[in-house]
CSV table of N, CA, C and O in Angstrom, one decimal:
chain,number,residue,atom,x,y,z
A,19,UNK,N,0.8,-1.2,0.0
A,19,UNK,CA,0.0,0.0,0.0
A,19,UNK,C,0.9,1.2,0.0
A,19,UNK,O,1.9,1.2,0.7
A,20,UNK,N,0.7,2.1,-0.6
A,20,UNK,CA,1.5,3.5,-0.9
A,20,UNK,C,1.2,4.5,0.4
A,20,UNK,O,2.1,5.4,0.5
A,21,UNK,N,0.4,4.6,1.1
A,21,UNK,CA,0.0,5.5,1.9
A,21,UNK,C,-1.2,5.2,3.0
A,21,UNK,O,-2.2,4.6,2.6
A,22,UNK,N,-1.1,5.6,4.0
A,22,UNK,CA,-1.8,5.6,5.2
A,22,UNK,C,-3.2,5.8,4.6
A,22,UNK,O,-3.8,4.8,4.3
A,23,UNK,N,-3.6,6.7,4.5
A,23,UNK,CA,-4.4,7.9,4.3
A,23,UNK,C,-5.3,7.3,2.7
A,23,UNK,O,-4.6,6.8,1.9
A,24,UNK,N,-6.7,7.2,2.5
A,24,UNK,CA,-7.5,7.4,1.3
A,24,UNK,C,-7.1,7.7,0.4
A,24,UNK,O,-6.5,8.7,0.9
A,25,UNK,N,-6.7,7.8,-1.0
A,25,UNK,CA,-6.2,8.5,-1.8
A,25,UNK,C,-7.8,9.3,-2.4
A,25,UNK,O,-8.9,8.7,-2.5
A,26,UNK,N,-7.6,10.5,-2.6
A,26,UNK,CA,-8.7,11.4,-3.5
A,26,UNK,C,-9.2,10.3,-4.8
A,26,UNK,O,-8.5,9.6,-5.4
A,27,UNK,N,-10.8,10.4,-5.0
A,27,UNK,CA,-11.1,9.6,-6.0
A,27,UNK,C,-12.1,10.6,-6.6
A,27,UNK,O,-12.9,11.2,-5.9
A,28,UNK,N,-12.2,10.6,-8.2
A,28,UNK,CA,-13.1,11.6,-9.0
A,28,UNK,C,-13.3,11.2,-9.9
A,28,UNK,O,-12.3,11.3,-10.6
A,29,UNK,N,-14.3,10.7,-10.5
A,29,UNK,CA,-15.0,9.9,-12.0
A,29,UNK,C,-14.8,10.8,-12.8
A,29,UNK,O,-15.1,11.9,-12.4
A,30,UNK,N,-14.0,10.8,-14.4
A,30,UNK,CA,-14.1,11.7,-14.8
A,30,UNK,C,-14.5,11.0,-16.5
A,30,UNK,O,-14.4,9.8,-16.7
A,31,UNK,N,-14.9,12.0,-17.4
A,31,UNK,CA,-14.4,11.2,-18.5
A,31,UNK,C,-12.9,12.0,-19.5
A,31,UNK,O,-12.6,13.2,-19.5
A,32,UNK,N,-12.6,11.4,-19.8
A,32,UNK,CA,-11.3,11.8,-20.6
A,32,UNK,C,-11.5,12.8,-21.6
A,32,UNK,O,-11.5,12.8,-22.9
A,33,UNK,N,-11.5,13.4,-20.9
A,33,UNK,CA,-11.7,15.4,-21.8
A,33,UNK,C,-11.4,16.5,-21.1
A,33,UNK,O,-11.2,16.3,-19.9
A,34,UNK,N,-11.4,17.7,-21.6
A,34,UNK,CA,-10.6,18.7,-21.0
A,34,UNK,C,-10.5,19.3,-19.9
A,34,UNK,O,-9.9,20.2,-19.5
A,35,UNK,N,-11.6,18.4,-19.3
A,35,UNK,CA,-12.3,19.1,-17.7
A,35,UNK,C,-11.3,18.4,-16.6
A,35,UNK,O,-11.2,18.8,-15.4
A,36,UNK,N,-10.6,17.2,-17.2
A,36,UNK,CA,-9.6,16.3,-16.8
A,36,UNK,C,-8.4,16.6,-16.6
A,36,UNK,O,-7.9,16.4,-15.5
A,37,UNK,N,-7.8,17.1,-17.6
A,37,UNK,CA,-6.8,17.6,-18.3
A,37,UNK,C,-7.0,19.2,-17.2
A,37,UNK,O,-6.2,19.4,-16.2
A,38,UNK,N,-7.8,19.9,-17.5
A,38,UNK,CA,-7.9,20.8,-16.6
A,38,UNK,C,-7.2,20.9,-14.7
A,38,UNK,O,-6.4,21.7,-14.2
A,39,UNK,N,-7.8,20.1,-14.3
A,39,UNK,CA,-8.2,19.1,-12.9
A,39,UNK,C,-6.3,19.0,-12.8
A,39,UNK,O,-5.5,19.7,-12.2
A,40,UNK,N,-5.9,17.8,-13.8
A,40,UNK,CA,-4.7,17.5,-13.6
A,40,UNK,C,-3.4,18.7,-13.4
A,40,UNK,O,-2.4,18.7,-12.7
A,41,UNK,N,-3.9,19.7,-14.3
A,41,UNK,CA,-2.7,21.0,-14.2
A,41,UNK,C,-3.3,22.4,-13.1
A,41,UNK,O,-3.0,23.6,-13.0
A,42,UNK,N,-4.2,21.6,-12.5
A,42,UNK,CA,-4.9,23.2,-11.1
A,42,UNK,C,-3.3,21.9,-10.2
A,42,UNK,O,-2.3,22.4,-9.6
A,43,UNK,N,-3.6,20.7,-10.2
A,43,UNK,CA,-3.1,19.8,-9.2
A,43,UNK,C,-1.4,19.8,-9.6
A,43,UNK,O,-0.7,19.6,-8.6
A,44,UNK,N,-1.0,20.1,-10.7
A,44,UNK,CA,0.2,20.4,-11.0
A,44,UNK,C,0.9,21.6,-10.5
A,44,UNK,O,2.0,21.8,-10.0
A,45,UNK,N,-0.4,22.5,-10.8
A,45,UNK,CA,0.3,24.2,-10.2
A,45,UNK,C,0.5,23.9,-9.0
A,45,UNK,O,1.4,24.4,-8.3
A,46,UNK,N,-0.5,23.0,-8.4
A,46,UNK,CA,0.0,23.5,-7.0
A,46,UNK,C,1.4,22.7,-6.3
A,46,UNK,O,1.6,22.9,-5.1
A,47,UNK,N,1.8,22.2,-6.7
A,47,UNK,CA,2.7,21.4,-6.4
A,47,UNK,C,2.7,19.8,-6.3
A,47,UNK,O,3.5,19.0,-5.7
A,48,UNK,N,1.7,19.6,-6.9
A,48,UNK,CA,1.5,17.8,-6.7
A,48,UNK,C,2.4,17.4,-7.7
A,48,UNK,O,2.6,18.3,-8.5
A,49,UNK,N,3.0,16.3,-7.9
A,49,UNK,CA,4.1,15.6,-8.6
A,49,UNK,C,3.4,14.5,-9.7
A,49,UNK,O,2.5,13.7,-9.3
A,50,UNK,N,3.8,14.4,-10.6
A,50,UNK,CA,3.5,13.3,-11.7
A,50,UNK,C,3.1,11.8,-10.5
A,50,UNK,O,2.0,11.3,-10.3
A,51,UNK,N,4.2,11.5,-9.9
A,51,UNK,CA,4.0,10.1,-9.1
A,51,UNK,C,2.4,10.3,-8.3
A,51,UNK,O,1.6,9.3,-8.4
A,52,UNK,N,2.1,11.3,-7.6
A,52,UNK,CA,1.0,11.4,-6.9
A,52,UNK,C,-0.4,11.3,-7.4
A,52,UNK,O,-1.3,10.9,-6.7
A,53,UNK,N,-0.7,11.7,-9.1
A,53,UNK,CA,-1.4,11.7,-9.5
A,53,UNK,C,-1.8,10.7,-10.9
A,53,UNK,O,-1.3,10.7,-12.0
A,54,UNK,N,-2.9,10.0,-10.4
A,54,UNK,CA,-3.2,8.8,-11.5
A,54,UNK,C,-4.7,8.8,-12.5
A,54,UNK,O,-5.8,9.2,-12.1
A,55,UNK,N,-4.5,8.5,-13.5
A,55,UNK,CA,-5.5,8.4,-14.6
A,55,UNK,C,-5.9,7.0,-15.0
A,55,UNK,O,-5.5,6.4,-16.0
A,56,UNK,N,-6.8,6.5,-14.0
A,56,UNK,CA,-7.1,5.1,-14.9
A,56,UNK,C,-8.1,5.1,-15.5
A,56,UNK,O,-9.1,5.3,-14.9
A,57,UNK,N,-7.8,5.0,-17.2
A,57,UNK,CA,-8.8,4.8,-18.0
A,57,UNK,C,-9.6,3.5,-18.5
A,57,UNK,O,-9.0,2.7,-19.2
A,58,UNK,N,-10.6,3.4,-18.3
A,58,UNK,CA,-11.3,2.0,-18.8
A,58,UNK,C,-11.6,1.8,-20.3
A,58,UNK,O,-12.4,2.5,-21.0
A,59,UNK,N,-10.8,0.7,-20.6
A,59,UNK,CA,-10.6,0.4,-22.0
A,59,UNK,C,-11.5,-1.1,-22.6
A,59,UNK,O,-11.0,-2.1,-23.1
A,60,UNK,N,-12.2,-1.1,-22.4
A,60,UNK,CA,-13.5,-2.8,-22.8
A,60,UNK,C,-12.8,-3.3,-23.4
A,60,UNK,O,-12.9,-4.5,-23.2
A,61,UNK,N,-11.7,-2.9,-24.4
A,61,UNK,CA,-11.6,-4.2,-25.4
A,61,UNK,C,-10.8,-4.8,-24.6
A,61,UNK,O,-10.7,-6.0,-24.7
A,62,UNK,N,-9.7,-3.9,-23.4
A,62,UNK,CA,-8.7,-5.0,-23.1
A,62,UNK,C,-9.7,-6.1,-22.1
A,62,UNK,O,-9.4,-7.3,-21.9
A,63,UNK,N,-10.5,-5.7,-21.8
A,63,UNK,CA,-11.7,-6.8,-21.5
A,63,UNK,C,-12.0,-8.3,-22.0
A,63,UNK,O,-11.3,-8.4,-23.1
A,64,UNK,N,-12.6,-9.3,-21.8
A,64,UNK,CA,-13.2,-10.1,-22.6
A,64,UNK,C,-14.4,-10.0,-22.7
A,64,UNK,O,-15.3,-10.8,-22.9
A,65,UNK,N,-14.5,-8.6,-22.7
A,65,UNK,CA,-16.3,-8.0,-23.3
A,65,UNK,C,-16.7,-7.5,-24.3
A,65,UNK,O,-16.1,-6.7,-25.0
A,66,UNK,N,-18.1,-8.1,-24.5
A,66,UNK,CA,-18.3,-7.7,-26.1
A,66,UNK,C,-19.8,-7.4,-25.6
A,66,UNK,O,-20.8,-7.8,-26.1
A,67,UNK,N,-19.7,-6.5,-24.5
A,67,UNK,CA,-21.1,-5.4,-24.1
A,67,UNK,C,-21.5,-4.5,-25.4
A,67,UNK,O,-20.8,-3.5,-25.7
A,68,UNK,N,-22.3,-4.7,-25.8
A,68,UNK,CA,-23.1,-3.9,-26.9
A,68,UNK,C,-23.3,-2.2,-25.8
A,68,UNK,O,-23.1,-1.1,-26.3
A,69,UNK,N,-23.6,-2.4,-25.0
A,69,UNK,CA,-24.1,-0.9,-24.2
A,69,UNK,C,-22.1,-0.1,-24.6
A,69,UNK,O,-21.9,0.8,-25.4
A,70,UNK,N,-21.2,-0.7,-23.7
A,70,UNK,CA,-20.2,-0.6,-23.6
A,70,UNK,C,-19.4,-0.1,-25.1
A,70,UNK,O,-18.8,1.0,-25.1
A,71,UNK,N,-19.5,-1.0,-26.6
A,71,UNK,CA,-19.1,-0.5,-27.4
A,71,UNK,C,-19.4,0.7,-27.8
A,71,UNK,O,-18.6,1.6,-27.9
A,72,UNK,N,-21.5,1.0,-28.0
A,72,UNK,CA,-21.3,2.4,-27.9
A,72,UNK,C,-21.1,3.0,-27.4
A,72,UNK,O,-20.8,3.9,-28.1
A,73,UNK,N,-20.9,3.4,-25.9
A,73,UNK,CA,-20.3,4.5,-25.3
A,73,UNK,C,-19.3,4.8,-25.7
A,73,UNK,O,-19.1,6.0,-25.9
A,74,UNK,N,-18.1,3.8,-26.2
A,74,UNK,CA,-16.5,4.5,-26.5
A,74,UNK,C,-16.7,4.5,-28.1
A,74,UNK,O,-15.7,4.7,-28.8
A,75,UNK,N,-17.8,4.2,-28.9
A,75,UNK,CA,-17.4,4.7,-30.3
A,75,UNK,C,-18.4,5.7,-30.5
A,75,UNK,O,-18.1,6.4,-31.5
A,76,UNK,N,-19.5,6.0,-29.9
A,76,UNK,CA,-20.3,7.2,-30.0
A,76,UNK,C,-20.3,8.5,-29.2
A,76,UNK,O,-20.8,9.6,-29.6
A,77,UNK,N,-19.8,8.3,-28.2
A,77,UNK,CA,-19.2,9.6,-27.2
A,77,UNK,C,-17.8,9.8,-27.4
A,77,UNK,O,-17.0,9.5,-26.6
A,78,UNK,N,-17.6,10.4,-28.7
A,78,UNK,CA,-16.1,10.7,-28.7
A,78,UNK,C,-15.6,11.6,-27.3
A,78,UNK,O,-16.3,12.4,-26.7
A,79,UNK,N,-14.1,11.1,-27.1
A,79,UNK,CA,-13.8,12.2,-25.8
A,79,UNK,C,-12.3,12.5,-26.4
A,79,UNK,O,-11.7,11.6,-27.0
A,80,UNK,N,-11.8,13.8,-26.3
A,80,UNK,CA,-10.6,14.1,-26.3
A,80,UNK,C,-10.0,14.6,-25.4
A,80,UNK,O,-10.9,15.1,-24.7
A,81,UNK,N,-8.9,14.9,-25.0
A,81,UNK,CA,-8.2,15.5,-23.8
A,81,UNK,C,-7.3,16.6,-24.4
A,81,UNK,O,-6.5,15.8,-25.0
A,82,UNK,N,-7.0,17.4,-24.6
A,82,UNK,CA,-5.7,18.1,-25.5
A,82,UNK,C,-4.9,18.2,-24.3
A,82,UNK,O,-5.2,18.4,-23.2
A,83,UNK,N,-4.2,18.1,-24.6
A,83,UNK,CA,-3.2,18.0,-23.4
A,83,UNK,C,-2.2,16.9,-23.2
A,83,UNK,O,-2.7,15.8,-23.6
A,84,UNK,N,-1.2,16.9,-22.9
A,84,UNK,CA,0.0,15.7,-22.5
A,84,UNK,C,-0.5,15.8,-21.2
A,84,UNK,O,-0.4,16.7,-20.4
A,85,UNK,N,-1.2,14.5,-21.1
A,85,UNK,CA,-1.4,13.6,-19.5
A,85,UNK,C,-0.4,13.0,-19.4
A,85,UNK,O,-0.1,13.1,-18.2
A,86,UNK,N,0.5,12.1,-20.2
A,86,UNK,CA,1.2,11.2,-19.8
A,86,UNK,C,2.8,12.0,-18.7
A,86,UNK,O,3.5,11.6,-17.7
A,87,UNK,N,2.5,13.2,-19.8
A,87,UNK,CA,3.6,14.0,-18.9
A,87,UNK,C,3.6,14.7,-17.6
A,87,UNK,O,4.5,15.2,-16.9
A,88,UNK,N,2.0,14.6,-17.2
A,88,UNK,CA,1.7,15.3,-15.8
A,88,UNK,C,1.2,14.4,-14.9
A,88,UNK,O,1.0,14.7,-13.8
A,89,UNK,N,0.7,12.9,-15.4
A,89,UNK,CA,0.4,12.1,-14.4
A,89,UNK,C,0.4,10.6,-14.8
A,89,UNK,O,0.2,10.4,-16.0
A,90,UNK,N,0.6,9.8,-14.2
A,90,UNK,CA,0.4,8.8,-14.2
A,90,UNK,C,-0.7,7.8,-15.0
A,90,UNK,O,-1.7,7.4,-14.4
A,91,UNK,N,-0.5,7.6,-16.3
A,91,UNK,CA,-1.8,7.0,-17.0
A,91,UNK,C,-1.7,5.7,-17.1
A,91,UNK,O,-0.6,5.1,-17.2
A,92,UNK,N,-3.1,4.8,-16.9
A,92,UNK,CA,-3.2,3.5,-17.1
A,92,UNK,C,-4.6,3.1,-18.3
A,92,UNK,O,-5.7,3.3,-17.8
A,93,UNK,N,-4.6,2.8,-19.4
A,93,UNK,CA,-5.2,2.2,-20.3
A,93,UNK,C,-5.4,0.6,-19.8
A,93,UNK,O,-4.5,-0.3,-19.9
A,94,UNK,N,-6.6,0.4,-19.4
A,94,UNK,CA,-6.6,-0.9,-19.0
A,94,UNK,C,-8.2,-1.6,-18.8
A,94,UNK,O,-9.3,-1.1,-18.5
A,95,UNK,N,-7.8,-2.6,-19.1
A,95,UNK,CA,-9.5,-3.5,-18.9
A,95,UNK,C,-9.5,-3.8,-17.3
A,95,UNK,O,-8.6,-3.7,-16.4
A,96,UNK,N,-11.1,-4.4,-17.1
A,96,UNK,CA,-11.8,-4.2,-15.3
A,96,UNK,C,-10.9,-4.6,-14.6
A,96,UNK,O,-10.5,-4.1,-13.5
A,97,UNK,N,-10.3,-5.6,-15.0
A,97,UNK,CA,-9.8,-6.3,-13.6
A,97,UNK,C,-8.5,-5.3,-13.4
A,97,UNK,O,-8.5,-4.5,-12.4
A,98,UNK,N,-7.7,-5.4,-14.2
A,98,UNK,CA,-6.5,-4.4,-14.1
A,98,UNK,C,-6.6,-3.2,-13.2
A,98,UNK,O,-5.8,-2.7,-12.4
A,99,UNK,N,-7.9,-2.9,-13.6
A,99,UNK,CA,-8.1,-1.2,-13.0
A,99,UNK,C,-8.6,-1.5,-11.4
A,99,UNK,O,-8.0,-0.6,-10.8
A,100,UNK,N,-9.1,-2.0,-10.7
A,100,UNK,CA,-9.7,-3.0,-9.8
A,100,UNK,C,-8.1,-3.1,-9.5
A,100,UNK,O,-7.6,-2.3,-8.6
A,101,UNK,N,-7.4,-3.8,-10.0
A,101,UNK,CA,-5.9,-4.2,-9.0
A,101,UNK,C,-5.3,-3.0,-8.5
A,101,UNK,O,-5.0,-2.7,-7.3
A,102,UNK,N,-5.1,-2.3,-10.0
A,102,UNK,CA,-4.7,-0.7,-9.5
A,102,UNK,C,-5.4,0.0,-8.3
A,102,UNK,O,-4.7,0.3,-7.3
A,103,UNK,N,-6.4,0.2,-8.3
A,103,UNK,CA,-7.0,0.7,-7.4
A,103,UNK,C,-6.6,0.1,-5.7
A,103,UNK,O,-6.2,0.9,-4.9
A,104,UNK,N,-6.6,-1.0,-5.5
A,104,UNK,CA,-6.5,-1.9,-4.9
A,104,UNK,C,-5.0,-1.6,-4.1
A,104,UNK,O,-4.8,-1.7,-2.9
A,105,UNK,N,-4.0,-1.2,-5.2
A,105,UNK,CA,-2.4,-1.3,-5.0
A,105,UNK,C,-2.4,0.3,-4.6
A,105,UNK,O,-1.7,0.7,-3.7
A,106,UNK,N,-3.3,1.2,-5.3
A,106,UNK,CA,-3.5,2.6,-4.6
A,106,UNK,C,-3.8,3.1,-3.2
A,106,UNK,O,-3.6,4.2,-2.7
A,107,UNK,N,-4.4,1.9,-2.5
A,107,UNK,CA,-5.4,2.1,-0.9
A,107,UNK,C,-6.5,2.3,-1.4
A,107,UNK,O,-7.0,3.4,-1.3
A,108,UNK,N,-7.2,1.4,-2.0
A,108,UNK,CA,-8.5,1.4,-2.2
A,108,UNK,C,-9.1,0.3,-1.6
A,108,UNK,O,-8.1,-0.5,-1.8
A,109,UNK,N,-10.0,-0.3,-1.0
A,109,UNK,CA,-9.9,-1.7,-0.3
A,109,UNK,C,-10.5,-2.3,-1.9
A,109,UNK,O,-10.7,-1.7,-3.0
A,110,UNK,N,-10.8,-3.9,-1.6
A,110,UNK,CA,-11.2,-4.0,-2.8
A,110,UNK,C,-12.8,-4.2,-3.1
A,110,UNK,O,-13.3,-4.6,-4.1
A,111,UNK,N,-13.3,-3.9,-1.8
A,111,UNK,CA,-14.7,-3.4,-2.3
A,111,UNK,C,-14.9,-2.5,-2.7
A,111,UNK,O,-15.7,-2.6,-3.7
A,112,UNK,N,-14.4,-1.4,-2.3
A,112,UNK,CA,-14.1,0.5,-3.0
A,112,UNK,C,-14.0,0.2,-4.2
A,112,UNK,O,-14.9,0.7,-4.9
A,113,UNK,N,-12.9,-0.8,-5.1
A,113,UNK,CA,-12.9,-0.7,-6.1
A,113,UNK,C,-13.0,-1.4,-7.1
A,113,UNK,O,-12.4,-1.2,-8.2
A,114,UNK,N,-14.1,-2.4,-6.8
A,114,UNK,CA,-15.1,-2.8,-7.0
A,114,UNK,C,-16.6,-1.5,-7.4
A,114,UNK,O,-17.0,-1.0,-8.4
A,115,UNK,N,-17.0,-1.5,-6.4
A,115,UNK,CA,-18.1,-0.4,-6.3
A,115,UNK,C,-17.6,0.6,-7.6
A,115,UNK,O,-18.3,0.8,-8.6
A,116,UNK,N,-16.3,1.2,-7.4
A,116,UNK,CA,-15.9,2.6,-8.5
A,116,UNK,C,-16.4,1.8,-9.8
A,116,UNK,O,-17.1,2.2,-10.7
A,117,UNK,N,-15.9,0.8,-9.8
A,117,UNK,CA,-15.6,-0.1,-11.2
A,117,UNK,C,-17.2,-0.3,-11.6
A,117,UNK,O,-17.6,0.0,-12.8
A,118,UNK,N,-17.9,-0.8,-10.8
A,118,UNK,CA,-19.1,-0.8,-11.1
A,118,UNK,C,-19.7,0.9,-11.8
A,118,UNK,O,-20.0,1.2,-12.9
A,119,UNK,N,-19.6,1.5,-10.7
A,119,UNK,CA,-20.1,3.2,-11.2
A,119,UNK,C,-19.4,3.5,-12.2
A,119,UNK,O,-20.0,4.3,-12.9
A,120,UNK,N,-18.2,3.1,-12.8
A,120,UNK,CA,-17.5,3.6,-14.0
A,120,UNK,C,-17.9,3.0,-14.9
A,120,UNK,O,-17.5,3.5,-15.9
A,121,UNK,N,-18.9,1.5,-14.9
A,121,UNK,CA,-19.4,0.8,-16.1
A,121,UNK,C,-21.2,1.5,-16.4
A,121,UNK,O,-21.9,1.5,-17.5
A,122,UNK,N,-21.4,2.0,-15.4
A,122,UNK,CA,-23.0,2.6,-15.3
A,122,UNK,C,-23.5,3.6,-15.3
A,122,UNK,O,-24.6,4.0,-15.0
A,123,UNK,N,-22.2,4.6,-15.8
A,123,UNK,CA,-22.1,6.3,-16.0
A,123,UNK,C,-21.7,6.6,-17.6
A,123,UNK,O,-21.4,5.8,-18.6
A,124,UNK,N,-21.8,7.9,-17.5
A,124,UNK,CA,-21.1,8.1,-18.8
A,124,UNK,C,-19.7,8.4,-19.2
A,124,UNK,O,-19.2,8.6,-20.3
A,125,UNK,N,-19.2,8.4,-17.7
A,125,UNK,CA,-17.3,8.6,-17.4
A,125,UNK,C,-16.5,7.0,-17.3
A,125,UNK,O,-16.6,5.9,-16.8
A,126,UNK,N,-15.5,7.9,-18.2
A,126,UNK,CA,-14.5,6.6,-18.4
A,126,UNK,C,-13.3,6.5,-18.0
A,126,UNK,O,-12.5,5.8,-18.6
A,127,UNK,N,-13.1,7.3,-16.9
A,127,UNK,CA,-11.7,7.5,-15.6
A,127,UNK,C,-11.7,7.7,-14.9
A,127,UNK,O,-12.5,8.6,-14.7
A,128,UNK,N,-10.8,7.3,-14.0
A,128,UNK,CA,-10.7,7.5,-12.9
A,128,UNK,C,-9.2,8.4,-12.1
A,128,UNK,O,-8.1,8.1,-11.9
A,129,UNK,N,-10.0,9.7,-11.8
A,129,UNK,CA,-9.0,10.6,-11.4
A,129,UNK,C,-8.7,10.4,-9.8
A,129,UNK,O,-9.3,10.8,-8.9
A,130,UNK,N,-7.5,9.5,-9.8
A,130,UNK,CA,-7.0,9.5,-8.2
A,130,UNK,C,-5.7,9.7,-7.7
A,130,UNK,O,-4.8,9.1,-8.2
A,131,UNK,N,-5.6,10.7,-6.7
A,131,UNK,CA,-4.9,11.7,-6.6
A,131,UNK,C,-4.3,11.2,-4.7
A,131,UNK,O,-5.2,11.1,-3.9
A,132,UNK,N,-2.9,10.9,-4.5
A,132,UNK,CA,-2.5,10.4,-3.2
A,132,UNK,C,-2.7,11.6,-2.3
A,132,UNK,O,-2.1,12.6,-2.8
A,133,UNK,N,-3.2,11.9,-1.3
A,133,UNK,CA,-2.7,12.6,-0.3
A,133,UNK,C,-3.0,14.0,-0.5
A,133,UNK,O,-2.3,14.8,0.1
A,134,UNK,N,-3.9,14.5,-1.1
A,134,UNK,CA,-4.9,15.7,-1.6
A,134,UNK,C,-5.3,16.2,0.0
A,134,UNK,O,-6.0,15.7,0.9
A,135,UNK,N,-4.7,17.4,-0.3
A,135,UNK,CA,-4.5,18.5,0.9
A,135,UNK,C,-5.8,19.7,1.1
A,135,UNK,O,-6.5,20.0,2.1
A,136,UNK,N,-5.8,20.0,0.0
A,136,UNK,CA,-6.8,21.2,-0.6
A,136,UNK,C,-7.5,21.0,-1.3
A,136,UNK,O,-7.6,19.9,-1.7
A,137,UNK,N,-8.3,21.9,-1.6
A,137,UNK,CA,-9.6,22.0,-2.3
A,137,UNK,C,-9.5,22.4,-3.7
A,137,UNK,O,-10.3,23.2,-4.2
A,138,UNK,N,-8.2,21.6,-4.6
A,138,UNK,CA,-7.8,21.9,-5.9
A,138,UNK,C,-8.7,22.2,-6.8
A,138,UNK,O,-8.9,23.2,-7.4
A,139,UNK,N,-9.2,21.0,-6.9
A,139,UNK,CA,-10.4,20.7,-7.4
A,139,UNK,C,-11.5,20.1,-7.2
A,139,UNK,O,-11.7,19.4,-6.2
A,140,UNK,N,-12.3,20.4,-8.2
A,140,UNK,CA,-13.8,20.4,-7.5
A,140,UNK,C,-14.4,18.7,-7.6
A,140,UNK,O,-14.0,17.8,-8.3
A,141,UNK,N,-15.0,18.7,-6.7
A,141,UNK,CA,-15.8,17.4,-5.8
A,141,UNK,C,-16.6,16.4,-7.2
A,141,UNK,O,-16.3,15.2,-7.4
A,142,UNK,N,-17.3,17.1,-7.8
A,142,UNK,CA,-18.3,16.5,-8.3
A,142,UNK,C,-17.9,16.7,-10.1
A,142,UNK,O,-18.6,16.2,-10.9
């Protein structure tokens, strides 16, 4: 486990409001290591959810921005993202539950941030 303490967790989907989020948390001094992006990717899945395909081929999302260079990104299918979380201080019902809410929303990441001091950014 990396840290005592909850790590910050924020559903997001992969677009500029993200990208945004990531560089308020940059300015303030948070470090690439502290700040993670796990993106849910189905194909790396063994799913062939018809709901799931359209979401990622009819809700185009873009991010402009280099995330890779300000945080920590993971492109990965359920279970993966579930471990990660897990290896973050998430128990693994927590990430479970997120994983569930991330298949039953219209957001496809997960913005989690170690040791979030301030009110960088916004809750919801």
């Amino acid at each position: 486990m990396i840290s005592a303490t909850k790590p910050f967790v924020k559903l997001h989907k992969y677009d500029q409001e993200l990208v945004s989020d990531i560089q308020a948390l940059n300015s303030s001094g948070y470090a690439k290591d502290d700040i993670y992006v796990l993106k849910w990717n189905p194909d790396k899945n063994h799913s062939n959810q018809r709901n799931n395909f359209y979401k990622y081929s009819t809700h185009f999302e873009s991010a402009v921005g280099d995330i890779d260079s300000k945080a920590q990104f993971f492109d990965n299918g359920g279970e993966e993202l579930r471990t990660k979380m897990e290896h973050l201080g998430l128990t693994k019902d927590e990430a479970s539950a997120l994983f569930r809410e991330i298949q039953e929303t219209d957001k496809t990441c997960i913005l989690i941030v170690r040791d979030l001091k301030d009110n960088i950014i916004k809750m919801s």
